PDB file of C-alpha atoms in Angstrom:
ATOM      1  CA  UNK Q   1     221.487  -1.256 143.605  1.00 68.00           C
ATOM      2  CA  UNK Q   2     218.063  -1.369 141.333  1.00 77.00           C
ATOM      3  CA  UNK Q   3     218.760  -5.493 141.802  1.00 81.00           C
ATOM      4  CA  UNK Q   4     219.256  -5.262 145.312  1.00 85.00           C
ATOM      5  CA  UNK Q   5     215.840  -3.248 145.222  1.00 89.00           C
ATOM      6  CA  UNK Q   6     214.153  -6.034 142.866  1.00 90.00           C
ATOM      7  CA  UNK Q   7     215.473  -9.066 145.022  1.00 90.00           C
ATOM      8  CA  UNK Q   8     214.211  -7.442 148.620  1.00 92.00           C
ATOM      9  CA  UNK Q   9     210.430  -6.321 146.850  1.00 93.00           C
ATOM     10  CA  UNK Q  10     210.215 -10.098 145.578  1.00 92.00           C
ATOM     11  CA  UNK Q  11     211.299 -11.538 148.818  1.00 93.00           C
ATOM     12  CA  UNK Q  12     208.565  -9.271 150.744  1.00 94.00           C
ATOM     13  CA  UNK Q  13     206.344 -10.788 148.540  1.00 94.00           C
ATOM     14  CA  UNK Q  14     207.016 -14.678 149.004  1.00 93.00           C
ATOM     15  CA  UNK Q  15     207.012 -13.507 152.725  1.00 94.00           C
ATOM     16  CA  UNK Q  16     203.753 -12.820 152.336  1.00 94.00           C
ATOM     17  CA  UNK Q  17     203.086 -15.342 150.015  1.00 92.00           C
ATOM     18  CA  UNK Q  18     201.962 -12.897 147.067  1.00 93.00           C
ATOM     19  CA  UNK Q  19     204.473 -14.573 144.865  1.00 91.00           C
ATOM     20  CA  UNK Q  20     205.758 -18.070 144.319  1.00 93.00           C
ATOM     21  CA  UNK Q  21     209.403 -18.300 144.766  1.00 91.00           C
ATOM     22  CA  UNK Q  22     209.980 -19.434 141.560  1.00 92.00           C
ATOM     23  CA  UNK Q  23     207.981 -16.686 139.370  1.00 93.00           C
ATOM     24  CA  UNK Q  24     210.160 -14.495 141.618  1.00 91.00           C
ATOM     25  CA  UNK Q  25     213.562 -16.257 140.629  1.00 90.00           C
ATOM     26  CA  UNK Q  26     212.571 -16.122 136.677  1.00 90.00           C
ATOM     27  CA  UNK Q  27     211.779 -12.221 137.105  1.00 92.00           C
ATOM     28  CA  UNK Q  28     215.841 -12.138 138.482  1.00 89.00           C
ATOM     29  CA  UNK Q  29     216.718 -14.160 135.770  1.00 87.00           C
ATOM     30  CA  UNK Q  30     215.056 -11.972 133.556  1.00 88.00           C
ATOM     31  CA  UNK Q  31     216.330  -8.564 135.185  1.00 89.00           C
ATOM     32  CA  UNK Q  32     220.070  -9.941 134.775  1.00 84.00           C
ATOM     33  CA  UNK Q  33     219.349 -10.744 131.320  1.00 83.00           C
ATOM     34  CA  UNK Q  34     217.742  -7.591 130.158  1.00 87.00           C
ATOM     35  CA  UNK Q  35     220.481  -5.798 132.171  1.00 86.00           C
ATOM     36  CA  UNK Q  36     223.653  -7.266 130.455  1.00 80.00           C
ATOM     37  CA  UNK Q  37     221.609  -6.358 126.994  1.00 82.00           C
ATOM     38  CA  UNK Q  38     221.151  -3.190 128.040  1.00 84.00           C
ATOM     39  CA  UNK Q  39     224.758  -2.407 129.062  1.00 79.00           C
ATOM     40  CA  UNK Q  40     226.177  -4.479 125.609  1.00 78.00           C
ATOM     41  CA  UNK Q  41     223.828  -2.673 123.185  1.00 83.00           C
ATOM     42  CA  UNK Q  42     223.417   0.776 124.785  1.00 81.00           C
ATOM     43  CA  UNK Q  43     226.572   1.730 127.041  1.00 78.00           C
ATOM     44  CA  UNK Q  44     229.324   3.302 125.204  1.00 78.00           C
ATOM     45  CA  UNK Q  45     230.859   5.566 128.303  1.00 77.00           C
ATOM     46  CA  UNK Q  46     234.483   4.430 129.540  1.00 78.00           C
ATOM     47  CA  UNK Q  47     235.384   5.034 133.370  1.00 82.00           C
ATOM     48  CA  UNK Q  48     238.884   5.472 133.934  1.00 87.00           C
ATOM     49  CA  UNK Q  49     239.993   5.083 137.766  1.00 91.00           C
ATOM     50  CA  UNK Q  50     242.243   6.526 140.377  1.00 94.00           C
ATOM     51  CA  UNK Q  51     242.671   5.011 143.481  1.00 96.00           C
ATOM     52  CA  UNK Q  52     245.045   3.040 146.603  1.00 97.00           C
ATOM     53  CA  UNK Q  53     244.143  -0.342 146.121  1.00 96.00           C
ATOM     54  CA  UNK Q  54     243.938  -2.347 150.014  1.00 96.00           C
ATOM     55  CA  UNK Q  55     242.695  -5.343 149.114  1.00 95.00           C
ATOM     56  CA  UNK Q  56     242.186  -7.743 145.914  1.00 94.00           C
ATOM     57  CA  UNK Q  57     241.006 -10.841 145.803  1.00 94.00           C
ATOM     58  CA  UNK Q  58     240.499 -13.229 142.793  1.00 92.00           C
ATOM     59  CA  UNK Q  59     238.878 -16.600 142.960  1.00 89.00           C
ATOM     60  CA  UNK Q  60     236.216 -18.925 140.437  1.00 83.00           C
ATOM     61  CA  UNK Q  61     237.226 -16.017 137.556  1.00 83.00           C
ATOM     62  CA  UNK Q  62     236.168 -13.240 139.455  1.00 87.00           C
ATOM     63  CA  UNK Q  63     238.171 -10.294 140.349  1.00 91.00           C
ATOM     64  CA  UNK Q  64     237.214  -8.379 143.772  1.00 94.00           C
ATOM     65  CA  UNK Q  65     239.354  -4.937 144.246  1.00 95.00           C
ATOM     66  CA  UNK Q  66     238.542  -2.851 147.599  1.00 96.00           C
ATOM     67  CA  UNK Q  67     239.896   0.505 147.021  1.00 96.00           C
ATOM     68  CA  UNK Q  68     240.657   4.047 148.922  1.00 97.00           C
ATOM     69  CA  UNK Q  69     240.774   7.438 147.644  1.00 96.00           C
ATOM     70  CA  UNK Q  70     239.248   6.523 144.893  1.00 95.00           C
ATOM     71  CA  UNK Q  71     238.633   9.329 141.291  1.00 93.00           C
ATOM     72  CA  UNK Q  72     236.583   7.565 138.480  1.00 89.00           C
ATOM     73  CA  UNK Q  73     236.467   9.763 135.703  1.00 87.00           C
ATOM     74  CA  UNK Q  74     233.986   9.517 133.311  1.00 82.00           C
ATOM     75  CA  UNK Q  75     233.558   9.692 129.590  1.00 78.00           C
ATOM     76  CA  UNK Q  76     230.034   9.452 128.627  1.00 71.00           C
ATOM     77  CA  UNK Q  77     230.389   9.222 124.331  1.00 68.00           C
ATOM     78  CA  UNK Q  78     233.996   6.448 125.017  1.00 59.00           C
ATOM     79  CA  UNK Q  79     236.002   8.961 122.994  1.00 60.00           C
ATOM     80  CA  UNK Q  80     237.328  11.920 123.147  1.00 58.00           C
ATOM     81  CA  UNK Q  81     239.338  13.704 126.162  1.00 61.00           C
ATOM     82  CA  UNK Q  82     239.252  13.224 129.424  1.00 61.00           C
ATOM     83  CA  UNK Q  83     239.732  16.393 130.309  1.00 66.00           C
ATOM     84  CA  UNK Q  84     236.277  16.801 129.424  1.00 68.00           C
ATOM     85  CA  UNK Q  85     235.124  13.881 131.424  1.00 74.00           C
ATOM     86  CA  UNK Q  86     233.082  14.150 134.412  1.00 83.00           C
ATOM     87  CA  UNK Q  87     234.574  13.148 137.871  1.00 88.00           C
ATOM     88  CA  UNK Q  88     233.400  11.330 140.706  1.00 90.00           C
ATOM     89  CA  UNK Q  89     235.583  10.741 143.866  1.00 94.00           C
ATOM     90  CA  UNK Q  90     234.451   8.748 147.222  1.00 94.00           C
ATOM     91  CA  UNK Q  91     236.691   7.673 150.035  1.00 96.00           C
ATOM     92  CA  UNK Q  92     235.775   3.637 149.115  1.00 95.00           C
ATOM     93  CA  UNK Q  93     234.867   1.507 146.551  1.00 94.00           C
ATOM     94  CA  UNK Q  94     234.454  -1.909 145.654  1.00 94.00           C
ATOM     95  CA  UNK Q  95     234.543  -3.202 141.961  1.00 91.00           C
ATOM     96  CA  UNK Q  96     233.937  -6.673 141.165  1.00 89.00           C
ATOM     97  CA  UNK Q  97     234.964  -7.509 137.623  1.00 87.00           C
ATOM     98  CA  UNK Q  98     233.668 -10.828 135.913  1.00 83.00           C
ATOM     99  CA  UNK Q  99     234.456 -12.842 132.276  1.00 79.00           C
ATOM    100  CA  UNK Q 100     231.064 -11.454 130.328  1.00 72.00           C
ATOM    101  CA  UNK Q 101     231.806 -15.010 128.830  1.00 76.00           C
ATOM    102  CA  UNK Q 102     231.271 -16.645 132.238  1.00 73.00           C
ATOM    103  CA  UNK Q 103     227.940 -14.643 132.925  1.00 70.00           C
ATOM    104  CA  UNK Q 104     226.990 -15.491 129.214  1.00 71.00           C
ATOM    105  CA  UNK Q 105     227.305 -19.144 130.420  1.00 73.00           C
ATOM    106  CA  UNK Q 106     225.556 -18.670 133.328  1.00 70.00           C
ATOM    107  CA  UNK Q 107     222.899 -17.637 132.196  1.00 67.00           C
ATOM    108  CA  UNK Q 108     222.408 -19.755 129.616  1.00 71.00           C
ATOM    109  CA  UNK Q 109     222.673 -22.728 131.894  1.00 72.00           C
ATOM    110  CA  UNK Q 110     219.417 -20.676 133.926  1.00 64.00           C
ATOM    111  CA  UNK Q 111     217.575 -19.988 130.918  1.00 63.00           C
ATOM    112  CA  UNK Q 112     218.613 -22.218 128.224  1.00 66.00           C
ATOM    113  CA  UNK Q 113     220.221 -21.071 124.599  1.00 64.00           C
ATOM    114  CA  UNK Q 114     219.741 -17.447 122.995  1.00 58.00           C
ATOM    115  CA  UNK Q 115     217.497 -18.056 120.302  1.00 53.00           C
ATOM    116  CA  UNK Q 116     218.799 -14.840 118.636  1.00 56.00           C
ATOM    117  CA  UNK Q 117     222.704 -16.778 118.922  1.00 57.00           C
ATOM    118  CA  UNK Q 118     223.836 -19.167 116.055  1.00 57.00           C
ATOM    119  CA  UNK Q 119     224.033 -22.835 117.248  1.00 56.00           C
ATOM    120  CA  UNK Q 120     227.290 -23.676 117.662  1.00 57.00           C
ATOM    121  CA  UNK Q 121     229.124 -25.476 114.917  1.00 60.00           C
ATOM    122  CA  UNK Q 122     228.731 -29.514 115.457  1.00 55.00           C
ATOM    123  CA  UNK Q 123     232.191 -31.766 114.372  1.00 58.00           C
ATOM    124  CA  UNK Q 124     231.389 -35.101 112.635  1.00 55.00           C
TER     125      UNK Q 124
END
């Protein structure tokens, strides 16, 4: 939702042509980035779901599941009972599930190689 947000703000702005479109797609690039930090480093919550699954779909490593009656229960600490967990329930979802290894690549295709990352090992 807060990218959703980003992306229509920037494209208002190339609209009115008080951004160039590519400052605007290096400001996703970087909101995706800082994003999958953020949820490696600093999320430690599980979610736990309950639902009727309708409809899943899976194609180029990506898992789509549209679900009804749907209970996520969550753990904010990742241990610990769920009895204690808090508890969320909507009559639809949709989670899309993706290799972090694929969005890893991605991204470094975008952006180039993590500086931070060791090179990888080079055979002779």
């Amino acid at each position: 939702m807060m990218g959703d947000c980003l992306v229509e703000a920037l494209e208002e702005m190339i609209e009115q042509e008080k951004l160039p479109a590519d400052l605007a797609q290096s400001i996703v690039t970087q909101f995706d980035q800082s994003m999958l930090e953020a949820l490696r480093t600093h999320v430690t919550g599980r979610a736990h779901i309950k639902a009727n699954l309708k409809h899943y779909r899976y194609f180029d490593n990506v898992w789509q599941f549209t679900l009804e009656n749907v209970t996520f229960r969550l753990s904010p600490s990742g241990g610990g009972s769920l009895n204690t967990a808090h508890e969320i329930s909507c009559d639809r979802a949709k989670v899309v599930c993706v290799d972090s290894k694929l969005v890893d690549e991605t991204i470094e295709a975008i952006t180039g190689p993590d500086p931070a990352q060791p090179a990888p090992e080079q055979k002779p």
